[in-house]
Amino acid sequence: MINGFSKLTKKQKRQWIYQNYLFQYFPEEVFSIYDLSDDKLQKLHDDFIENTIGNYVLPLAVAPNFFIDDHCYTVPMVLEESSVVAAVSKAAKFWSQHGGFHCRVRSMEKVGHIHLFFDGNKQELFQFFSQIEPLLYKETQPLTENMRRRGGGISSIMLKDMTDSLEHYYQVFVTFLTGDAMGANFINSCLEQMTKTIERESIARLTKGSLEVLMSILSNYTPQCLVKAEVSTPVSQMSFEDIEGVTFATDFVRAIAIANADVYRAVTHNKGVMNGIDAVVIATGNDFRAVEAAAHAYATKDGRYKSLTQACIKDDIFHFSIEIPLAIGTVGGLTKLHPMVRTAMKILENPSAETLMKIIACVGLAQNFAAVSSLITHGIQKGHMKMHLANILNQLGATSEEKQQIITYFKNKTVSYSEVVQLFNQIKGRE
Ligand code: MEV
């Protein structure tokens, strides 16, 4: 137990961590290899969160050749899993030669709630609410002014009776348009201001029954902030390696049907979709936890957890699409602060939030196309283990020459960890 850890300087925090957990592994100075060379940048980084002791670095890669609504994008991706970028790039190239991706953002509305309890007369509460509704707009005006100038703001405020689900429970259900911002701070500030208005006015106007606001917070479920991306091509064009188009397309559609029929497969299938999506969400400084939570909730919208992607063959045309809520932003938050995020945004040609939603959805679709294509043909381990070989060799501490020798050996063979270790030991003369 330690008190006042947050009050220590960064140096003191490192010392404490070192003395308690790390002294037996490496010298204390090793910590400094985690520092950025630019002090100003390091300070900026340290200010993102509390109790920082170092930096955690992940690779930034790009997937080129994304033709989205006739514009070609190179997409930055941040992740640690091998094969994902290669797979996404391969799928993007395939679809760039088969008509490209087409997208539609259905709406960009976000939601926030004031959760309250009222034990009095329902009608009286609804009456009270319609009386104060103009005040809710008026008293949030100083907060919404900038957003309104950018075409956003509060789009609706509604009182919902939730007493069928929970005794005395009502919701003030507020919808927002937040322009190019993700808008979490904006939404929460508006909700907290509205809460003050409700509490003050309820004391003055509600004579019977007690009203208690329990909490006010945005919802990360954003089914009204929805994007659809699709690709299509004649099945005759779908041949994969030596498999003919009709067979490949038919098997592909069956694989998607399995993800719609079985939750175990659906979760893995959607995990693959999110391999692509999260990587771009992180590269662009967006909140991947929010995107993940919304995506998986949306996958249950029909009452059962299903695939986020859909495929069918109609009139000999193969159609493949994704529909997914993506509450992301291209202004505010980390977008202007984090140097790698700024770089990623530049690579994407500084997109609007709407354009970024489309790009992210296409990457999810491409990733799923690549994963399912591998699964229904040669399996995923072939490509995966080839990439993983580099990780194994680094883990073993192989030299460049040893790496080259081992990579050449496995060129036309399936990679297995034990075989790599065995060969490495042989080369080292250990067996
Ligand atoms: C691995 O990270 C993702 C896959 O399992 C996705 C899938 O099975 O569709 C390959």
Short mmCIF file of C-alpha atoms and ligand atoms in Angstrom, two decimals:
data_model
loop_
_atom_site.label_atom_id
_atom_site.label_comp_id
_atom_site.label_asym_id
_atom_site.label_seq_id
_atom_site.Cartn_x
_atom_site.Cartn_y
_atom_site.Cartn_z
CA MET A 1 0.00 0.00 0.00
CA ILE A 2 1.31 3.46 -0.84
CA ASN A 3 -0.32 6.79 -0.09
CA GLY A 4 0.28 9.88 -2.20
CA PHE A 5 1.79 8.03 -5.19
CA SER A 6 0.23 10.50 -7.60
CA LYS A 7 1.98 13.38 -5.78
CA LEU A 8 5.46 11.93 -6.42
CA THR A 9 7.50 13.28 -9.33
CA LYS A 10 7.88 11.03 -12.34
CA LYS A 11 11.43 10.22 -11.23
CA GLN A 12 10.23 9.24 -7.74
CA LYS A 13 7.44 7.11 -9.21
CA ARG A 14 9.96 5.26 -11.34
CA GLN A 15 12.19 4.74 -8.31
CA TRP A 16 9.30 3.31 -6.34
CA ILE A 17 8.31 0.96 -9.17
CA TYR A 18 11.92 -0.04 -9.67
CA GLN A 19 12.60 -0.78 -6.02
CA ASN A 20 9.37 -2.72 -5.58
CA TYR A 21 9.11 -4.70 -8.78
CA LEU A 22 12.00 -4.43 -11.18
CA PHE A 23 15.34 -4.23 -9.35
CA GLN A 24 16.11 -7.91 -9.92
CA TYR A 25 15.66 -7.66 -13.69
CA PHE A 26 17.60 -4.64 -15.00
CA PRO A 27 19.49 -1.51 -13.87
CA GLU A 28 17.39 1.52 -12.93
CA GLU A 29 18.69 3.67 -15.81
CA VAL A 30 16.98 1.31 -18.30
CA PHE A 31 13.80 3.27 -17.64
CA SER A 32 15.22 6.17 -19.63
CA ILE A 33 15.10 4.15 -22.88
CA TYR A 34 11.35 4.57 -22.66
CA ASP A 35 11.65 8.38 -22.89
CA LEU A 36 11.02 10.38 -26.02
CA SER A 37 14.08 12.34 -27.14
CA ASP A 38 12.07 15.59 -27.32
CA ASP A 39 11.40 16.84 -23.75
CA LYS A 40 8.46 18.99 -24.79
CA LEU A 41 6.83 16.07 -26.53
CA GLN A 42 7.49 13.84 -23.54
CA LYS A 43 5.82 16.37 -21.25
CA LEU A 44 2.81 16.50 -23.58
CA HIS A 45 2.64 12.72 -23.52
CA ASP A 46 2.91 12.62 -19.73
CA ASP A 47 -0.04 15.00 -19.50
CA PHE A 48 -2.42 12.62 -21.32
CA ILE A 49 -2.91 10.44 -18.25
CA GLU A 50 -1.95 10.22 -14.58
CA ASN A 51 0.97 8.40 -12.94
CA THR A 52 3.01 8.01 -16.13
CA ILE A 53 6.33 6.17 -15.79
CA GLY A 54 7.19 5.56 -19.45
CA ASN A 55 5.86 5.22 -23.00
CA TYR A 56 4.33 2.11 -24.52
CA VAL A 57 5.16 1.94 -28.20
CA LEU A 58 3.17 0.04 -30.84
CA PRO A 59 3.96 -0.20 -34.56
CA LEU A 60 2.32 2.20 -37.00
CA ALA A 61 1.79 0.65 -40.45
CA VAL A 62 -0.20 1.60 -43.54
CA ALA A 63 -2.54 -0.32 -45.82
CA PRO A 64 -2.52 1.29 -49.29
CA ASN A 65 -4.95 1.00 -52.23
CA PHE A 66 -8.28 1.59 -50.53
CA PHE A 67 -10.58 2.84 -53.30
CA ILE A 68 -13.52 4.26 -51.40
CA ASP A 69 -16.21 6.02 -53.41
CA ASP A 70 -13.64 6.58 -56.18
CA HIS A 71 -10.98 8.10 -53.93
CA CYS A 72 -7.79 6.20 -53.19
CA TYR A 73 -6.71 6.20 -49.52
CA THR A 74 -3.63 4.91 -47.75
CA VAL A 75 -4.81 3.90 -44.31
CA PRO A 76 -2.67 4.10 -41.15
CA MET A 77 -3.06 1.22 -38.71
CA VAL A 78 -1.67 0.75 -35.20
CA LEU A 79 -1.61 -2.80 -33.83
CA GLU A 80 0.64 -5.59 -32.69
CA GLU A 81 -0.95 -8.61 -34.40
CA SER A 82 0.98 -10.00 -37.34
CA SER A 83 -0.80 -10.65 -40.65
CA VAL A 84 -3.59 -8.12 -40.16
CA VAL A 85 -2.02 -5.30 -42.19
CA ALA A 86 -0.86 -7.69 -44.91
CA ALA A 87 -4.34 -9.25 -45.11
CA VAL A 88 -6.13 -5.89 -45.19
CA SER A 89 -3.77 -4.58 -47.89
CA LYS A 90 -4.33 -7.68 -50.02
CA ALA A 91 -8.11 -7.35 -49.73
CA ALA A 92 -7.98 -3.60 -50.48
CA LYS A 93 -5.99 -4.29 -53.62
CA PHE A 94 -8.39 -7.02 -54.72
CA TRP A 95 -11.41 -4.73 -54.33
CA SER A 96 -9.61 -1.81 -55.97
CA GLN A 97 -9.58 -4.01 -59.08
CA HIS A 98 -13.23 -5.04 -58.63
CA GLY A 99 -15.14 -1.79 -58.39
CA GLY A 100 -13.87 -0.45 -55.05
CA PHE A 101 -15.76 0.16 -51.79
CA HIS A 102 -18.99 2.14 -51.63
CA CYS A 103 -20.19 3.75 -48.42
CA ARG A 104 -23.08 5.56 -46.90
CA VAL A 105 -23.29 7.26 -43.53
CA ARG A 106 -26.88 6.89 -42.46
CA SER A 107 -26.79 9.39 -39.63
CA MET A 108 -24.33 10.76 -37.11
CA GLU A 109 -26.58 11.23 -34.13
CA LYS A 110 -25.28 10.53 -30.63
CA VAL A 111 -27.19 9.97 -27.43
CA GLY A 112 -26.98 10.98 -23.79
CA HIS A 113 -29.23 10.31 -20.80
CA ILE A 114 -30.25 11.85 -17.54
CA HIS A 115 -31.27 8.90 -15.39
CA LEU A 116 -33.81 9.90 -12.79
CA PHE A 117 -36.26 8.49 -10.28
CA PHE A 118 -39.68 9.98 -9.57
CA ASP A 119 -42.23 8.47 -7.21
CA GLY A 120 -45.13 10.82 -7.96
CA ASN A 121 -47.78 11.04 -10.65
CA LYS A 122 -46.56 10.14 -14.14
CA GLN A 123 -48.71 12.71 -15.92
CA GLU A 124 -47.51 15.45 -13.63
CA LEU A 125 -43.90 14.56 -14.45
CA PHE A 126 -44.55 14.67 -18.21
CA GLN A 127 -46.33 17.99 -17.80
CA PHE A 128 -43.43 19.35 -15.77
CA PHE A 129 -41.04 18.16 -18.43
CA SER A 130 -42.86 19.86 -21.31
CA GLN A 131 -42.90 23.09 -19.27
CA ILE A 132 -39.15 23.07 -18.69
CA GLU A 133 -38.06 21.73 -22.10
CA PRO A 134 -37.47 25.24 -23.56
CA LEU A 135 -35.37 26.04 -20.48
CA LEU A 136 -33.21 22.96 -21.09
CA TYR A 137 -32.34 24.31 -24.54
CA LYS A 138 -31.93 27.89 -23.30
CA GLU A 139 -29.67 27.14 -20.36
CA THR A 140 -27.36 24.97 -22.45
CA GLN A 141 -26.99 27.67 -25.12
CA PRO A 142 -23.60 28.94 -23.89
CA LEU A 143 -22.32 25.34 -24.17
CA THR A 144 -23.89 24.59 -27.55
CA GLU A 145 -23.11 27.91 -29.25
CA ASN A 146 -19.86 26.78 -30.94
CA MET A 147 -21.28 23.43 -31.92
CA ARG A 148 -24.39 25.06 -33.40
CA ARG A 149 -22.14 27.28 -35.51
CA ARG A 150 -20.59 24.09 -36.90
CA GLY A 151 -24.01 22.61 -37.74
CA GLY A 152 -24.33 20.52 -34.57
CA GLY A 153 -25.94 20.89 -31.18
CA ILE A 154 -28.84 19.29 -29.33
CA SER A 155 -31.26 17.76 -31.83
CA SER A 156 -33.96 16.46 -29.49
CA ILE A 157 -34.88 16.11 -25.81
CA MET A 158 -37.45 13.58 -24.73
CA LEU A 159 -38.71 12.16 -21.43
CA LYS A 160 -39.00 8.37 -21.49
CA ASP A 161 -41.06 6.30 -19.11
CA MET A 162 -38.87 3.36 -18.08
CA THR A 163 -40.99 2.26 -15.14
CA ASP A 164 -41.84 -1.06 -16.84
CA SER A 165 -38.14 -2.01 -16.53
CA LEU A 166 -37.40 -0.43 -13.14
CA GLU A 167 -39.68 1.06 -10.51
CA HIS A 168 -39.88 4.90 -10.60
CA TYR A 169 -37.22 5.08 -13.31
CA TYR A 170 -37.41 7.71 -16.10
CA GLN A 171 -34.89 8.91 -18.63
CA VAL A 172 -34.33 12.23 -20.25
CA PHE A 173 -33.21 10.96 -23.65
CA VAL A 174 -31.17 13.60 -25.47
CA THR A 175 -29.79 13.35 -29.01
CA PHE A 176 -26.86 15.37 -30.29
CA LEU A 177 -25.03 16.19 -33.50
CA THR A 178 -21.38 16.82 -32.79
CA GLY A 179 -19.94 17.66 -36.23
CA ASP A 180 -16.41 16.35 -36.66
CA ALA A 181 -15.93 15.83 -32.91
CA MET A 182 -16.59 12.55 -31.12
CA GLY A 183 -18.32 14.86 -28.69
CA ALA A 184 -18.13 13.02 -25.36
CA ASN A 185 -17.14 16.11 -23.35
CA PHE A 186 -19.68 18.27 -25.15
CA ILE A 187 -22.48 15.79 -24.51
CA ASN A 188 -21.61 15.25 -20.86
CA SER A 189 -21.33 18.99 -20.19
CA CYS A 190 -24.75 19.60 -21.75
CA LEU A 191 -26.29 16.76 -19.73
CA GLU A 192 -24.84 18.06 -16.47
CA GLN A 193 -26.16 21.54 -17.19
CA MET A 194 -29.62 20.11 -17.96
CA THR A 195 -29.47 18.17 -14.70
CA LYS A 196 -28.98 21.42 -12.78
CA THR A 197 -32.00 22.93 -14.53
CA ILE A 198 -34.17 19.88 -13.83
CA GLU A 199 -33.19 19.72 -10.16
CA ARG A 200 -33.75 23.44 -9.59
CA GLU A 201 -37.08 23.53 -11.43
CA SER A 202 -38.40 20.35 -9.85
CA ILE A 203 -38.07 21.88 -6.39
CA ALA A 204 -40.02 24.93 -7.52
CA ARG A 205 -42.65 23.24 -9.69
CA LEU A 206 -43.28 19.65 -8.59
CA THR A 207 -45.49 19.78 -5.55
CA LYS A 208 -46.11 16.05 -5.06
CA GLY A 209 -43.56 13.25 -5.30
CA SER A 210 -39.82 13.47 -5.15
CA LEU A 211 -37.56 13.64 -8.18
CA GLU A 212 -33.97 12.47 -7.88
CA VAL A 213 -31.44 12.60 -10.70
CA LEU A 214 -29.06 9.68 -10.17
CA MET A 215 -26.63 10.30 -13.02
CA SER A 216 -26.13 11.97 -16.38
CA ILE A 217 -23.88 10.50 -19.04
CA LEU A 218 -23.57 9.93 -22.77
CA SER A 219 -24.34 6.48 -24.11
CA ASN A 220 -21.63 4.63 -26.00
CA TYR A 221 -24.36 2.72 -27.81
CA THR A 222 -24.72 4.75 -30.99
CA PRO A 223 -27.01 2.89 -33.40
CA GLN A 224 -27.91 6.25 -34.94
CA CYS A 225 -24.27 6.97 -35.77
CA LEU A 226 -24.15 4.36 -38.45
CA VAL A 227 -22.09 3.65 -41.55
CA LYS A 228 -22.53 1.04 -44.25
CA ALA A 229 -19.71 -0.06 -46.57
CA GLU A 230 -20.13 -2.53 -49.40
CA VAL A 231 -18.40 -4.21 -52.29
CA SER A 232 -19.80 -6.30 -55.13
CA THR A 233 -18.59 -8.08 -58.21
CA PRO A 234 -19.75 -10.88 -60.54
CA VAL A 235 -19.08 -14.29 -58.94
CA SER A 236 -17.09 -15.22 -62.03
CA GLN A 237 -14.53 -12.62 -60.90
CA MET A 238 -14.17 -14.16 -57.44
CA SER A 239 -11.70 -16.92 -58.22
CA PHE A 240 -9.19 -17.34 -55.38
CA GLU A 241 -5.83 -18.92 -56.14
CA ASP A 242 -6.90 -22.15 -57.94
CA ILE A 243 -10.53 -22.13 -56.68
CA GLU A 244 -13.12 -21.02 -59.19
CA GLY A 245 -15.29 -17.97 -58.48
CA VAL A 246 -18.66 -19.67 -57.96
CA THR A 247 -17.25 -22.16 -55.46
CA PHE A 248 -15.33 -19.49 -53.58
CA ALA A 249 -18.25 -17.05 -53.46
CA THR A 250 -20.70 -19.77 -52.37
CA ASP A 251 -18.39 -20.95 -49.59
CA PHE A 252 -17.86 -17.35 -48.51
CA VAL A 253 -21.60 -16.76 -48.17
CA ARG A 254 -21.89 -20.01 -46.17
CA ALA A 255 -19.13 -18.84 -43.81
CA ILE A 256 -21.04 -15.63 -43.12
CA ALA A 257 -24.22 -17.66 -42.57
CA ILE A 258 -22.38 -19.67 -39.90
CA ALA A 259 -21.39 -16.42 -38.14
CA ASN A 260 -25.07 -15.46 -38.18
CA ALA A 261 -26.15 -18.84 -36.84
CA ASP A 262 -23.64 -19.47 -34.05
CA VAL A 263 -22.46 -17.08 -31.37
CA TYR A 264 -19.09 -18.81 -30.89
CA ARG A 265 -18.21 -18.26 -34.53
CA ALA A 266 -19.84 -14.80 -34.58
CA VAL A 267 -17.59 -13.48 -31.79
CA THR A 268 -14.41 -14.69 -33.53
CA HIS A 269 -15.67 -13.41 -36.86
CA ASN A 270 -16.40 -9.97 -35.40
CA LYS A 271 -13.09 -10.01 -33.54
CA GLY A 272 -11.47 -10.24 -36.97
CA VAL A 273 -13.55 -7.28 -38.18
CA MET A 274 -12.36 -5.32 -35.13
CA ASN A 275 -8.71 -6.22 -35.87
CA GLY A 276 -9.00 -3.80 -38.78
CA ILE A 277 -11.33 -1.29 -37.18
CA ASP A 278 -9.48 -0.84 -33.87
CA ALA A 279 -6.16 -0.39 -35.66
CA VAL A 280 -7.45 2.67 -37.54
CA VAL A 281 -9.42 3.93 -34.54
CA ILE A 282 -6.22 3.87 -32.46
CA ALA A 283 -4.07 5.37 -35.23
CA THR A 284 -6.51 8.28 -35.46
CA GLY A 285 -6.58 8.85 -31.69
CA ASN A 286 -10.15 7.70 -31.21
CA ASP A 287 -11.69 5.76 -28.35
CA PHE A 288 -11.47 2.09 -29.32
CA ARG A 289 -13.23 0.93 -26.15
CA ALA A 290 -16.29 2.98 -27.10
CA VAL A 291 -16.20 1.70 -30.68
CA GLU A 292 -15.81 -1.91 -29.51
CA ALA A 293 -18.66 -1.66 -27.00
CA ALA A 294 -21.03 -0.14 -29.56
CA ALA A 295 -20.08 -2.61 -32.29
CA HIS A 296 -20.75 -5.67 -30.15
CA ALA A 297 -24.01 -4.25 -28.81
CA TYR A 298 -25.06 -3.55 -32.40
CA ALA A 299 -24.25 -7.15 -33.32
CA THR A 300 -27.12 -8.15 -31.00
CA LYS A 301 -29.69 -5.76 -32.48
CA ASP A 302 -31.83 -8.63 -33.83
CA GLY A 303 -32.08 -10.20 -30.38
CA ARG A 304 -29.09 -12.50 -30.83
CA TYR A 305 -25.35 -11.86 -31.32
CA LYS A 306 -24.60 -12.10 -35.06
CA SER A 307 -22.04 -11.20 -37.71
CA LEU A 308 -21.39 -7.50 -38.33
CA THR A 309 -20.88 -8.32 -42.02
CA GLN A 310 -23.34 -9.80 -44.47
CA ALA A 311 -22.85 -11.56 -47.81
CA CYS A 312 -25.13 -12.85 -50.53
CA ILE A 313 -25.18 -13.80 -54.19
CA LYS A 314 -27.95 -12.25 -56.28
CA ASP A 315 -28.18 -12.62 -60.07
CA ASP A 316 -24.63 -13.99 -60.16
CA ILE A 317 -23.30 -10.94 -58.33
CA PHE A 318 -21.48 -11.40 -55.02
CA HIS A 319 -22.40 -8.69 -52.46
CA PHE A 320 -20.51 -8.18 -49.23
CA SER A 321 -21.22 -5.43 -46.70
CA ILE A 322 -20.77 -4.18 -43.18
CA GLU A 323 -23.04 -1.94 -41.15
CA ILE A 324 -21.57 -0.65 -37.93
CA PRO A 325 -21.98 2.23 -35.48
CA LEU A 326 -18.80 4.32 -35.33
CA ALA A 327 -18.83 7.30 -32.96
CA ILE A 328 -15.47 8.80 -33.85
CA GLY A 329 -14.03 12.27 -34.36
CA THR A 330 -11.39 14.06 -36.37
CA VAL A 331 -11.18 17.18 -34.20
CA GLY A 332 -10.72 17.55 -30.45
CA GLY A 333 -9.41 14.90 -28.08
CA LEU A 334 -6.01 13.55 -29.06
CA THR A 335 -6.35 14.51 -32.71
CA LYS A 336 -4.34 17.73 -32.50
CA LEU A 337 -2.12 16.71 -29.59
CA HIS A 338 -0.64 13.31 -30.32
CA PRO A 339 2.11 13.60 -32.95
CA MET A 340 1.42 10.16 -34.43
CA VAL A 341 -2.30 10.88 -34.62
CA ARG A 342 -1.57 14.15 -36.43
CA THR A 343 0.59 12.21 -38.88
CA ALA A 344 -2.10 9.57 -39.37
CA MET A 345 -4.70 12.27 -40.08
CA LYS A 346 -2.39 13.82 -42.67
CA ILE A 347 -1.89 10.44 -44.38
CA LEU A 348 -5.69 10.22 -44.55
CA GLU A 349 -5.78 13.75 -46.05
CA ASN A 350 -7.40 15.25 -42.94
CA PRO A 351 -10.81 13.59 -43.27
CA SER A 352 -14.10 14.79 -41.82
CA ALA A 353 -15.63 12.50 -39.17
CA GLU A 354 -18.07 11.24 -41.80
CA THR A 355 -15.26 10.31 -44.21
CA LEU A 356 -13.29 8.64 -41.42
CA MET A 357 -16.35 6.56 -40.50
CA LYS A 358 -16.43 5.32 -44.09
CA ILE A 359 -12.71 4.55 -44.20
CA ILE A 360 -12.84 2.64 -40.90
CA ALA A 361 -15.86 0.60 -42.01
CA CYS A 362 -14.05 -0.35 -45.23
CA VAL A 363 -11.01 -1.53 -43.30
CA GLY A 364 -13.26 -3.71 -41.12
CA LEU A 365 -14.88 -5.16 -44.23
CA ALA A 366 -11.51 -5.74 -45.92
CA GLN A 367 -10.14 -7.48 -42.83
CA ASN A 368 -13.15 -9.77 -42.64
CA PHE A 369 -12.93 -10.51 -46.37
CA ALA A 370 -9.27 -11.48 -45.98
CA ALA A 371 -9.83 -13.60 -42.84
CA VAL A 372 -12.81 -15.50 -44.21
CA SER A 373 -11.07 -16.00 -47.59
CA SER A 374 -8.14 -17.64 -45.82
CA LEU A 375 -10.33 -19.70 -43.50
CA ILE A 376 -12.39 -21.25 -46.31
CA THR A 377 -9.31 -22.02 -48.42
CA HIS A 378 -5.83 -22.70 -47.02
CA GLY A 379 -6.54 -21.68 -43.39
CA ILE A 380 -4.98 -18.76 -41.54
CA GLN A 381 -1.89 -20.37 -40.06
CA LYS A 382 0.06 -20.37 -43.34
CA GLY A 383 0.20 -16.57 -43.55
CA HIS A 384 0.10 -16.02 -39.82
CA MET A 385 3.02 -18.26 -38.88
CA LYS A 386 5.18 -16.77 -41.67
CA MET A 387 4.73 -13.37 -40.02
CA HIS A 388 5.02 -14.87 -36.56
CA LEU A 389 8.38 -16.39 -37.54
CA ALA A 390 9.98 -12.95 -37.24
CA ASN A 391 8.63 -12.64 -33.68
CA ILE A 392 9.93 -16.08 -32.72
CA LEU A 393 13.36 -15.29 -34.15
CA ASN A 394 13.50 -11.98 -32.27
CA GLN A 395 12.45 -13.74 -29.09
CA LEU A 396 15.28 -16.27 -29.55
CA GLY A 397 17.76 -13.46 -30.16
CA ALA A 398 18.74 -14.74 -33.64
CA THR A 399 21.35 -12.77 -35.60
CA SER A 400 20.58 -11.45 -39.13
CA GLU A 401 22.43 -14.41 -40.69
CA GLU A 402 20.62 -16.94 -38.51
CA LYS A 403 17.28 -15.28 -39.32
CA GLN A 404 17.98 -15.43 -43.06
CA GLN A 405 18.95 -19.08 -42.88
CA ILE A 406 15.81 -20.03 -40.93
CA ILE A 407 13.46 -17.92 -43.10
CA THR A 408 14.89 -19.61 -46.22
CA TYR A 409 14.39 -23.04 -44.64
CA PHE A 410 10.70 -22.32 -43.93
CA LYS A 411 10.01 -20.68 -47.32
CA ASN A 412 7.86 -23.57 -48.54
CA LYS A 413 7.16 -25.22 -45.19
CA THR A 414 4.61 -24.70 -42.44
CA VAL A 415 6.20 -22.84 -39.52
CA SER A 416 5.95 -24.42 -36.07
CA TYR A 417 7.46 -22.94 -32.92
CA SER A 418 9.20 -26.16 -31.87
CA GLU A 419 10.72 -26.69 -35.32
CA VAL A 420 12.05 -23.12 -35.37
CA VAL A 421 13.64 -23.60 -31.94
CA GLN A 422 15.11 -26.94 -33.00
CA LEU A 423 16.63 -25.47 -36.16
CA PHE A 424 17.92 -22.45 -34.24
CA ASN A 425 19.62 -24.71 -31.70
CA GLN A 426 21.13 -26.81 -34.50
CA ILE A 427 22.57 -23.69 -36.13
CA LYS A 428 23.96 -22.59 -32.77
CA GLY A 429 25.49 -26.06 -32.42
CA ARG A 430 23.48 -26.78 -29.28
CA GLU A 431 22.21 -30.16 -30.44
C1 MEV B 1 -7.56 -13.51 -35.69
O1 MEV B 1 -7.08 -12.42 -34.97
C2 MEV B 1 -8.86 -13.17 -36.37
C3 MEV B 1 -9.58 -14.33 -37.04
O2 MEV B 1 -9.76 -15.39 -36.10
C4 MEV B 1 -10.89 -13.82 -37.53
C5 MEV B 1 -11.83 -14.88 -38.05
O3 MEV B 1 -11.76 -16.04 -37.62
O4 MEV B 1 -12.67 -14.50 -38.91
C6 MEV B 1 -8.76 -14.92 -38.18
#
